[in-house]
Amino acid sequence: MLQQHCEDSMAETQEELARKVRELQKEVERLNAQLKEKRFGLTWIDVPEAFEKESENKIPVLEEVPELAIHNNDGKPTHILIEGDNYHALTCLNYTHRKKVDIIYFDPPYNTGNDGFTYKDKRFLEEYPDGTPIPKNHPLRHSAWLSFMEKRMHLAQQLLKDDGVMFVSINEDELANLRILLDQLFGSSNYITTFTIKVRHEDRILKGDKPIHETTEFLLMYRCTDSFQINKRVIDNSDPSEYRYEIREINQNPEKIELGGKTVSVFKPGEYEIIDVPADFSHLKSINIRGSIKAGNSSGRFHMSYLEERNNYFSYLYKVPDMGNDGRGYRYFLTRSSANKANGFYFQGSPVNREDTKAIPYPNFFDFEEEFNNVGTEGGVPFDGGKKPVAFLNKIIEIAKGNKEGLLVLDFFAGSGSTGHCIIERNKTLKDNQIILVQLPELTYEIKKGKKVAKDNCKNVFNSGFENVTEITYKRCCNVINGYIDNRGNMHVGLGNSLKYYRTAFVGKNQPKAATDEDKLTLAKKAGCLLGLAENTLYETESTDFYQFYTNEHGHWTCIYFQEDYSHFEEFRKKVIEIDGNKKSVYVFCWTDGAEFATEFEYERNVTVKSIPQPILDIYKSLNA
């Protein structure tokens, strides 16, 4: 007995050592592969998260929490809130929403050392078991953050439409790293700009121990492909206040010279008069030839090519024919008035095709100091840092898509729910915009001496009764949809819209790439929410042990037969045929591509037949290829 026990113990020890050797071999292979791949650009030590261990990462799905749904029969969109780690939520969304998202905005942890960013890896969990943020001096601080971000942005990028766009808020701690990381993911040609956002007054000091006071944050903007066309801002073009000059030619027979193939009339001082007249678009405005104007338009280029060399003829007026689009057929140029002046002028009439508005580029700087200073009252929920104003988010949507309707927007670091608030508010004037929010139920407290104590960056939230961050996101959505009174006593009328609440969950016993037949059967039975989301049919109307039906307000139905046992399939088929709908998406469990089931509906209009669960697994496997 003793000998047998020793032999068993030795075998277990040997197996444990062999397992550790295999793990180390995999780690060496992974690091070598990283070094080969990243010969140029940003390189870091990949720090796996705790859930990436094979024993802990099964097949992710979504499960609805029906008691938290909000339904208003008001014709407005139903929005999505997913509770769970955004890595798993984004994995699910890669099946349901790949290439469907117009705009992604997210506000990740800034990795400042005190912003609440914790990392769920065995090493860090052992070092910081109470959830303390990774300190600034930790040697793997940046690697942990980059590992965390790269995995999520890789998943998020694939959700964007070809003409989609991503915005990311960040401060200076990780700005440089984030820019290089996004260049690697999107390609540097798809970088658009870095906006500088003023968020606080220069005299509103938050931390006196810092050598420089931060008054700005940054917003990185990347397009998915060159199919995205940058939007421009529309400004008023109906003010004639600058058009307040006319020129009277006193000399009726001025000197003529040839410049650039044109016969130019030259008026010396005293041979012309510049007259001030009441402002009106029928008159001329004066434009100083300086800076970018020298090469930026035809008038500036003509001046630099032919009149700059005559700059010492002070206050000479040149009448150049066949120039301008103001209908006059000529343009006046005026040289500088003295040696003390650097530049000349030209006089331009109002363009013939002038409209009351015009489109010009957005600047890369915005001052939202006042809005950030007053953001505390928005949405009726507290937040201890990082709460973004609705006005700021409205500006992002405006820059990306202008007044376009029917946008799908994703925020997978939902936090206080500001992006959800923004999209619901947008639906007051622009129709059918939908938001998908994802938020981990991060605890706002830690346990000390057996008691719940608010985390340093969550004191206001915890003291207001919120034990995790998802509660705040959900509460704000409820407030905006149903109405609320803010902490200053102001009443905000409910805006309507609806909401569905989901949680990430896991099925099966193996990862997607190693899924067994048993795993596939389990996935098919639990895929209803995924399929309903994929078709945007979010309302379940019937569920049995064999099939489910979902629908939406537009007459689109999702019909799912999820059992390997087809004894109820004919019953299911008849129900599908009897449905009066504009579109029917039929999903049937099968081990093949499902072509045999398509013949069951071949004479039915508006029916599309698809198989489950293999297409779901194929998407999941491709994410980790």
XYZ file of C-alpha atoms in Angstrom:
625
model
C 0.000 0.000 0.000
C 2.733 2.454 1.002
C 4.739 1.625 -2.124
C 1.664 2.135 -4.320
C 0.935 5.481 -2.624
C 4.522 6.654 -3.218
C 4.374 5.600 -6.857
C 1.064 7.466 -7.356
C 2.452 10.554 -5.646
C 5.593 10.448 -7.779
C 3.502 10.068 -10.948
C 1.411 13.112 -9.975
C 4.580 15.117 -9.299
C 6.053 14.114 -12.646
C 2.813 15.036 -14.430
C 2.769 18.418 -12.675
C 6.385 19.077 -13.687
C 5.628 18.010 -17.260
C 2.638 20.377 -17.339
C 4.784 23.290 -16.137
C 7.438 22.477 -18.752
C 4.747 22.533 -21.469
C 3.501 25.892 -20.208
C 7.036 27.342 -20.240
C 7.643 25.998 -23.753
C 4.443 27.678 -24.962
C 5.487 30.942 -23.301
C 8.923 30.848 -24.989
C 7.287 30.137 -28.363
C 4.837 32.990 -27.860
C 7.547 35.500 -26.925
C 9.722 34.437 -29.869
C 6.762 34.872 -32.196
C 6.145 38.343 -30.779
C 9.728 39.367 -31.380
C 9.590 38.146 -34.999
C 6.271 39.892 -35.687
C 7.146 43.249 -34.134
C 10.461 44.243 -35.638
C 9.254 47.794 -35.960
C 6.692 49.583 -33.822
C 5.448 49.020 -30.313
C 6.657 45.890 -28.517
C 5.668 44.786 -25.036
C 5.607 41.682 -22.884
C 2.163 40.126 -23.337
C 0.582 39.629 -19.911
C -2.253 37.066 -20.157
C -5.353 37.720 -18.084
C -6.655 35.190 -15.590
C -9.572 34.137 -17.816
C -7.199 33.184 -20.629
C -6.268 29.957 -18.887
C -7.782 27.060 -20.824
C -9.650 25.758 -17.793
C -11.414 29.076 -17.239
C -12.333 30.288 -20.736
C -15.297 28.349 -22.160
C -17.653 29.362 -24.970
C -19.111 32.835 -24.270
C -22.813 33.587 -24.796
C -25.246 36.253 -23.689
C -28.191 35.707 -21.380
C -31.009 38.193 -20.987
C -31.993 39.526 -17.571
C -35.695 40.120 -18.377
C -36.589 41.749 -15.052
C -34.249 44.649 -15.879
C -35.693 45.341 -19.326
C -37.442 48.652 -20.015
C -40.094 48.630 -22.722
C -41.889 51.653 -24.118
C -44.166 51.152 -27.089
C -43.154 54.526 -28.538
C -41.594 53.486 -31.848
C -38.110 54.403 -30.622
C -35.126 52.016 -30.633
C -34.331 49.361 -28.064
C -30.817 49.821 -26.709
C -28.477 47.133 -25.374
C -26.669 47.012 -22.029
C -24.325 44.063 -21.493
C -22.974 43.317 -18.038
C -19.676 41.484 -18.082
C -16.017 41.650 -19.025
C -15.862 43.543 -22.297
C -13.445 40.958 -23.722
C -16.169 38.300 -23.603
C -18.913 40.743 -24.629
C -16.877 41.851 -27.663
C -16.310 38.199 -28.579
C -20.089 37.662 -28.644
C -20.617 40.888 -30.579
C -18.207 39.634 -33.232
C -20.873 37.084 -34.084
C -23.895 39.361 -33.700
C -22.568 42.710 -34.980
C -19.480 42.218 -37.115
C -19.254 45.041 -39.705
C -22.476 46.623 -38.379
C -21.214 49.429 -36.092
C -20.965 53.033 -37.321
C -19.116 54.628 -34.382
C -17.116 53.217 -31.492
C -16.292 55.506 -28.598
C -14.697 54.376 -25.379
C -13.031 55.899 -22.372
C -10.616 53.264 -21.004
C -8.668 53.383 -17.744
C -5.812 55.852 -18.190
C -3.324 53.751 -16.197
C -2.308 56.682 -14.008
C -1.648 54.489 -10.977
C -4.693 55.737 -9.105
C -7.506 55.557 -11.672
C -8.808 52.178 -10.560
C -7.139 50.122 -13.318
C -6.564 46.647 -11.926
C -5.372 43.664 -13.922
C -6.846 40.197 -13.542
C -3.742 38.086 -13.919
C -2.440 35.539 -11.446
C 0.728 37.541 -10.824
C -1.096 40.811 -10.138
C -3.911 39.159 -8.198
C -1.299 37.683 -5.870
C 0.494 41.042 -5.528
C -2.693 43.100 -5.130
C -5.401 40.750 -3.766
C -7.580 43.664 -2.607
C -7.835 45.094 -6.140
C -5.354 47.931 -5.604
C -4.459 49.622 -8.924
C -1.082 48.713 -10.417
C 1.385 51.343 -9.143
C 3.349 53.554 -11.522
C 6.699 52.009 -10.648
C 5.706 48.406 -11.451
C 7.956 47.040 -14.246
C 4.993 45.484 -16.082
C 2.613 48.413 -15.655
C 2.633 49.465 -19.317
C 2.779 45.887 -20.614
C -0.286 44.932 -18.589
C -2.217 47.938 -19.903
C -1.177 47.342 -23.517
C -2.031 43.634 -23.287
C -5.414 44.544 -21.854
C -6.116 47.181 -24.518
C -4.792 45.337 -27.585
C -7.014 42.299 -27.029
C -10.147 44.434 -26.756
C -9.383 46.822 -29.593
C -8.599 43.912 -31.902
C -12.095 42.573 -31.224
C -13.744 45.992 -31.439
C -12.083 46.960 -34.727
C -13.801 44.092 -36.542
C -17.235 45.381 -35.544
C -16.868 48.607 -37.533
C -18.436 49.099 -40.928
C -15.985 49.963 -43.689
C -17.056 53.611 -43.311
C -17.023 53.354 -39.520
C -14.833 55.325 -37.143
C -13.358 54.858 -33.652
C -12.692 57.496 -30.989
C -10.668 56.846 -27.813
C -10.243 59.226 -24.871
C -6.884 59.183 -23.104
C -4.521 61.415 -21.132
C -0.762 61.853 -21.452
C 0.200 58.742 -19.412
C -0.480 56.297 -22.266
C -1.080 58.652 -25.208
C 2.142 57.771 -27.057
C 1.706 54.018 -26.533
C -1.948 54.134 -27.563
C -1.173 56.027 -30.763
C 1.414 53.440 -31.844
C -0.869 50.553 -30.845
C -3.741 51.949 -32.919
C -1.390 52.567 -35.852
C -0.482 48.882 -35.733
C -4.121 47.756 -35.540
C -5.720 50.163 -38.024
C -2.723 51.112 -40.136
C -1.159 54.556 -39.870
C -2.966 55.662 -43.053
C -6.274 55.397 -41.174
C -5.206 57.769 -38.398
C -7.201 60.995 -38.727
C -6.198 63.229 -35.826
C -5.635 63.694 -32.117
C -8.063 66.218 -30.671
C -6.954 68.216 -27.651
C -9.866 68.669 -25.245
C -9.774 71.316 -22.511
C -11.405 69.699 -19.479
C -10.544 71.998 -16.571
C -9.567 75.570 -15.816
C -5.890 76.364 -15.434
C -6.553 77.668 -11.892
C -8.671 74.690 -10.780
C -5.837 72.649 -9.290
C -6.767 69.055 -8.413
C -3.370 67.854 -7.225
C -0.895 70.406 -5.964
C 1.963 67.896 -5.872
C 2.213 67.671 -9.673
C 4.864 69.852 -11.353
C 2.573 70.701 -14.275
C -1.186 71.111 -14.022
C -3.098 69.100 -16.631
C -5.930 71.096 -18.176
C -6.414 68.963 -21.291
C -7.059 65.387 -22.334
C -6.856 63.811 -25.773
C -9.216 62.121 -28.201
C -7.730 59.850 -30.863
C -9.722 59.346 -34.074
C -9.218 56.451 -36.513
C -11.283 55.364 -39.495
C -11.787 51.707 -40.357
C -10.952 52.140 -44.067
C -10.731 54.953 -46.590
C -14.463 54.454 -47.246
C -15.012 56.807 -44.307
C -15.444 60.403 -45.471
C -14.615 63.060 -42.889
C -17.580 65.234 -42.022
C -17.269 69.030 -42.013
C -18.979 71.582 -39.818
C -21.575 73.874 -41.312
C -21.271 77.540 -40.372
C -23.266 80.680 -41.125
C -22.297 82.275 -44.429
C -25.040 84.903 -44.495
C -23.234 87.786 -42.727
C -22.215 90.525 -45.249
C -20.368 92.659 -42.674
C -16.985 92.255 -44.446
C -18.315 93.290 -47.869
C -18.024 97.054 -47.343
C -15.764 98.436 -50.117
C -16.055 99.671 -53.675
C -13.264 100.979 -55.915
C -13.667 103.993 -58.226
C -11.261 104.229 -61.163
C -10.326 107.921 -61.527
C -7.886 107.430 -64.408
C -9.914 106.140 -67.335
C -6.791 105.337 -69.364
C -4.378 103.591 -66.915
C -1.032 102.018 -67.775
C -1.271 98.459 -69.192
C 1.286 95.699 -68.518
C 1.475 91.977 -69.298
C 1.566 89.663 -66.252
C 1.070 85.901 -66.488
C -0.464 86.144 -69.948
C -3.002 88.751 -68.782
C -3.272 92.449 -69.721
C -3.283 94.132 -66.305
C -4.375 97.748 -65.680
C -2.091 99.637 -63.265
C -3.491 102.482 -61.136
C -0.950 104.649 -59.345
C -1.763 106.460 -56.082
C -4.311 109.207 -56.850
C -5.658 107.339 -59.905
C -8.216 105.347 -57.909
C -10.320 105.690 -54.763
C -11.312 103.019 -52.224
C -14.776 103.907 -50.920
C -16.372 102.677 -47.690
C -19.989 101.670 -48.368
C -22.774 100.075 -46.288
C -22.046 96.366 -45.882
C -23.777 94.246 -48.500
C -22.970 91.130 -50.521
C -23.032 93.259 -53.686
C -19.768 94.960 -52.619
C -16.128 93.886 -52.061
C -14.205 92.635 -49.070
C -10.492 93.142 -48.435
C -8.247 90.088 -47.909
C -4.690 90.391 -46.572
C -2.251 88.265 -48.596
C -0.342 86.425 -45.900
C 0.273 82.957 -44.480
C -1.418 80.074 -46.253
C -3.311 82.445 -48.600
C -0.056 83.087 -50.480
C -0.220 79.589 -51.933
C -3.736 78.519 -50.935
C -5.781 80.028 -53.778
C -5.358 81.443 -57.293
C -5.290 85.073 -56.102
C -2.549 84.402 -53.574
C -0.498 82.475 -56.131
C -0.905 85.229 -58.764
C 0.270 87.840 -56.287
C 3.320 85.819 -55.255
C 4.238 85.018 -58.880
C 3.814 88.464 -60.446
C 3.120 91.227 -57.905
C 5.409 90.358 -55.006
C 8.366 91.561 -57.088
C 6.587 94.926 -57.474
C 6.094 95.234 -53.713
C 8.164 98.430 -53.543
C 5.605 100.267 -55.684
C 3.618 101.373 -52.638
C -0.202 101.611 -52.871
C -0.354 100.606 -56.529
C -3.672 99.069 -57.599
C -3.736 96.290 -60.231
C -6.886 95.258 -62.076
C -6.409 91.674 -63.276
C -8.971 90.340 -65.795
C -10.488 86.849 -65.889
C -10.076 86.145 -62.175
C -12.501 85.263 -59.401
C -15.949 83.689 -59.278
C -17.875 86.757 -58.107
C -19.284 87.594 -61.540
C -17.215 90.784 -62.020
C -14.722 89.256 -64.444
C -11.690 90.816 -62.747
C -9.961 91.146 -59.408
C -8.247 94.149 -57.789
C -4.857 93.776 -56.060
C -3.341 96.482 -53.828
C 0.357 96.555 -52.938
C 1.538 97.431 -49.439
C 1.196 101.089 -48.393
C 4.764 101.566 -47.046
C 8.032 99.804 -46.288
C 6.737 99.223 -42.744
C 3.949 96.986 -44.083
C 4.673 93.415 -45.061
C 1.766 92.349 -47.238
C -0.576 93.516 -49.915
C -4.326 92.906 -50.358
C -6.843 91.768 -52.908
C -10.528 92.645 -53.124
C -13.072 89.888 -53.599
C -16.788 90.044 -54.286
C -19.314 87.550 -52.938
C -19.179 84.282 -54.934
C -21.967 83.897 -57.478
C -22.901 80.496 -55.992
C -22.678 81.665 -52.391
C -25.060 79.888 -49.999
C -26.238 81.010 -46.579
C -24.129 78.253 -44.999
C -20.750 76.759 -45.833
C -18.820 73.657 -44.765
C -15.367 74.003 -43.234
C -13.064 71.527 -41.416
C -13.358 70.940 -37.681
C -10.494 72.195 -35.528
C -8.399 69.711 -33.550
C -9.023 71.622 -30.298
C -12.256 71.964 -28.316
C -12.889 73.801 -25.076
C -15.288 71.770 -22.923
C -14.006 73.107 -19.604
C -17.410 74.392 -18.493
C -19.216 71.182 -19.473
C -16.671 68.967 -17.665
C -16.907 71.215 -14.611
C -20.715 70.812 -14.483
C -20.966 67.177 -15.522
C -21.813 65.967 -12.012
C -25.552 66.649 -12.369
C -25.956 64.868 -15.701
C -27.976 61.679 -15.768
C -28.843 61.797 -12.078
C -26.003 59.462 -11.056
C -22.725 60.127 -9.207
C -19.297 59.280 -10.580
C -15.884 59.851 -9.042
C -13.875 60.681 -12.131
C -13.938 60.271 -15.867
C -17.608 61.142 -16.357
C -17.929 62.583 -19.850
C -20.395 65.395 -20.653
C -23.193 64.699 -23.122
C -22.199 67.829 -25.089
C -18.709 66.383 -25.614
C -20.128 63.085 -26.878
C -22.585 64.904 -29.134
C -19.617 66.660 -30.717
C -17.957 63.283 -31.404
C -21.092 61.969 -33.142
C -21.391 65.212 -35.110
C -17.780 65.040 -36.302
C -18.169 61.402 -37.319
C -21.557 61.387 -39.016
C -23.163 64.838 -38.894
C -26.970 64.580 -38.776
C -27.164 61.046 -40.136
C -29.952 58.915 -38.663
C -30.050 55.209 -37.867
C -26.548 55.054 -36.385
C -25.327 52.093 -34.335
C -22.880 53.231 -31.653
C -20.786 51.065 -29.305
C -19.194 52.017 -25.977
C -17.545 49.055 -24.271
C -16.283 51.001 -21.236
C -19.726 52.408 -20.426
C -18.911 53.733 -16.929
C -21.486 56.329 -15.951
C -23.512 55.727 -19.132
C -22.851 59.113 -20.758
C -22.745 57.678 -24.293
C -26.079 55.953 -23.744
C -27.531 59.241 -22.492
C -26.191 60.998 -25.592
C -27.716 58.535 -28.073
C -31.105 58.420 -26.326
C -31.163 62.226 -26.333
C -30.184 62.272 -30.023
C -33.354 60.311 -30.807
C -35.421 63.371 -29.841
C -34.641 64.916 -33.242
C -32.803 62.253 -35.275
C -34.445 58.833 -35.580
C -33.443 55.235 -34.972
C -30.028 55.669 -33.358
C -29.080 52.685 -31.193
C -26.422 52.250 -28.499
C -24.685 49.108 -27.266
C -23.155 49.613 -23.813
C -20.804 47.144 -22.125
C -19.717 47.452 -18.519
C -17.938 45.122 -16.110
C -19.627 45.049 -12.681
C -16.521 46.521 -11.045
C -16.877 46.711 -7.277
C -16.860 50.168 -5.751
C -15.598 48.813 -2.424
C -12.970 46.540 -0.895
C -13.138 44.370 2.208
C -11.058 45.586 5.147
C -11.334 43.908 8.521
C -14.509 42.187 7.400
C -16.227 45.443 6.355
C -17.022 47.023 3.008
C -14.930 50.155 2.550
C -15.210 52.468 -0.475
C -12.276 52.363 -2.869
C -10.359 55.638 -3.093
C -11.714 56.415 -6.562
C -15.311 55.334 -5.757
C -16.228 57.100 -2.505
C -19.127 59.180 -3.858
C -20.501 56.244 -5.807
C -20.324 53.779 -2.907
C -21.775 56.289 -0.450
C -24.693 56.759 -2.839
C -25.539 53.045 -2.575
C -23.956 51.687 -5.765
C -21.874 48.581 -5.051
C -20.732 48.098 -8.641
C -20.305 50.283 -11.708
C -22.857 48.492 -13.917
C -25.559 49.588 -11.461
C -24.644 53.196 -12.288
C -24.782 52.596 -16.051
C -28.189 50.946 -15.753
C -29.567 53.559 -13.369
C -28.610 56.378 -15.733
C -30.311 54.652 -18.673
C -33.443 54.256 -16.543
C -33.294 57.918 -15.526
C -32.943 59.230 -19.059
C -35.667 56.940 -20.422
C -38.170 57.459 -17.576
C -37.222 60.921 -16.253
C -35.387 61.997 -13.102
C -34.601 64.835 -10.711
C -30.918 65.745 -10.515
C -29.014 66.632 -7.336
C -29.761 70.307 -7.867
C -33.499 69.691 -7.840
C -33.965 70.118 -11.599
C -36.560 67.854 -13.208
C -35.694 66.088 -16.463
C -38.552 64.670 -18.521
C -38.179 61.068 -19.666
C -37.150 60.680 -23.304
C -38.681 57.250 -23.951
C -36.789 54.523 -25.870
C -36.397 50.963 -24.552
C -33.582 48.858 -23.085
C -32.597 45.201 -22.990
C -30.194 43.986 -20.296
C -27.855 41.034 -20.893
C -25.065 39.286 -18.980
C -22.122 37.380 -20.380
C -22.186 33.679 -19.543
C -20.329 30.525 -20.567
C -21.391 27.147 -21.892
C -19.647 23.876 -22.671
C -16.500 22.400 -21.238
C -13.960 23.464 -23.860
C -12.825 26.497 -25.790
C -14.404 27.084 -29.233
C -11.398 25.623 -31.085
C -11.750 22.364 -29.137
C -15.551 22.226 -28.890
C -16.979 18.722 -28.657
C -20.347 17.551 -29.996
C -21.710 17.935 -26.471
C -20.435 21.544 -26.369
C -22.113 22.261 -29.711
C -25.445 20.908 -28.527
C -25.232 23.044 -25.393
C -24.294 26.142 -27.377
C -27.240 25.696 -29.748
C -29.648 25.579 -26.804
C -28.165 28.740 -25.298
C -27.690 30.769 -28.506
C -31.140 32.402 -28.568
C -30.027 35.805 -27.275
C -27.065 35.870 -29.656
C -29.289 35.122 -32.647
C -31.940 37.612 -31.556
C -29.243 40.282 -31.237
C -27.692 39.375 -34.577
C -31.031 39.989 -36.293
C -32.001 42.931 -34.020
C -35.114 40.985 -33.019
C -34.880 41.451 -29.279
C -38.328 40.423 -28.052
C -38.935 36.744 -27.320
C -42.541 35.748 -28.052
C -42.411 31.975 -27.502
C -40.005 29.419 -26.045
C -40.327 25.634 -25.717
C -37.872 22.803 -25.129
C -37.301 22.660 -28.886
C -37.649 26.135 -30.388
C -37.796 29.894 -29.769
C -39.264 32.885 -31.579
C -38.070 36.503 -31.418
C -39.419 39.591 -33.197
C -39.195 43.368 -33.450
C -41.529 46.263 -34.256
C -40.623 46.133 -37.964
C -42.092 42.681 -38.619
C -38.746 40.856 -38.620
C -38.834 37.413 -36.967
C -36.025 35.149 -35.786
C -37.129 31.518 -35.515
C -34.781 29.015 -33.838
C -34.973 25.223 -33.709
C -32.125 24.258 -31.376
C -32.499 20.498 -30.714
C -30.816 17.552 -32.403
C -34.126 15.753 -31.874
C -36.306 16.834 -34.847
C -39.540 15.325 -33.531
C -41.035 18.818 -33.196
C -39.596 20.271 -36.381
C -42.802 19.975 -38.439
C -44.669 21.791 -35.687
C -41.969 24.472 -35.778
C -42.073 24.697 -39.586
C -45.833 25.285 -39.623
C -45.497 28.059 -37.039
C -42.837 29.755 -39.166
C -45.054 29.582 -42.271
C -48.077 30.962 -40.378
C -46.194 34.023 -39.104
C -47.241 37.242 -40.837
C -43.870 38.984 -41.082
C -41.826 41.053 -43.504
C -38.718 38.960 -42.930
C -38.099 35.584 -41.297
C -34.632 34.410 -40.278
C -34.755 30.691 -39.522
C -31.944 28.999 -37.570
C -31.833 25.207 -37.349
C -29.451 22.981 -35.409
C -27.534 20.668 -37.712
C -24.141 19.053 -38.053
C -23.762 20.203 -41.684
C -24.354 23.541 -43.437
C -28.145 23.202 -43.108
C -28.837 23.111 -46.842
C -31.312 20.257 -46.379
C -33.508 22.437 -44.183
C -33.642 25.247 -46.737
C -35.794 22.987 -48.949
C -38.401 22.901 -46.174
C -39.066 26.600 -46.813
C -38.156 26.918 -50.511
C -41.630 28.097 -51.545
C -41.920 30.647 -48.739
C -41.235 34.334 -49.365
C -38.877 36.377 -47.143
C -37.433 33.285 -45.407
C -33.680 32.798 -44.935
C -32.428 29.518 -43.442
C -29.160 29.357 -41.501
C -27.457 26.681 -39.419
C -26.300 26.683 -35.800
C -24.044 26.373 -33.871
C -21.014 25.937 -36.170
C -21.035 29.493 -37.659
C -20.843 30.894 -34.118
C -17.862 28.689 -33.304
C -16.183 29.581 -36.609
C -16.329 33.285 -35.736
C -15.020 32.650 -32.224
C -12.172 30.506 -33.516
C -11.162 33.120 -36.075
C -10.700 35.684 -33.311
C -7.911 33.654 -31.739
C -6.305 32.345 -34.904
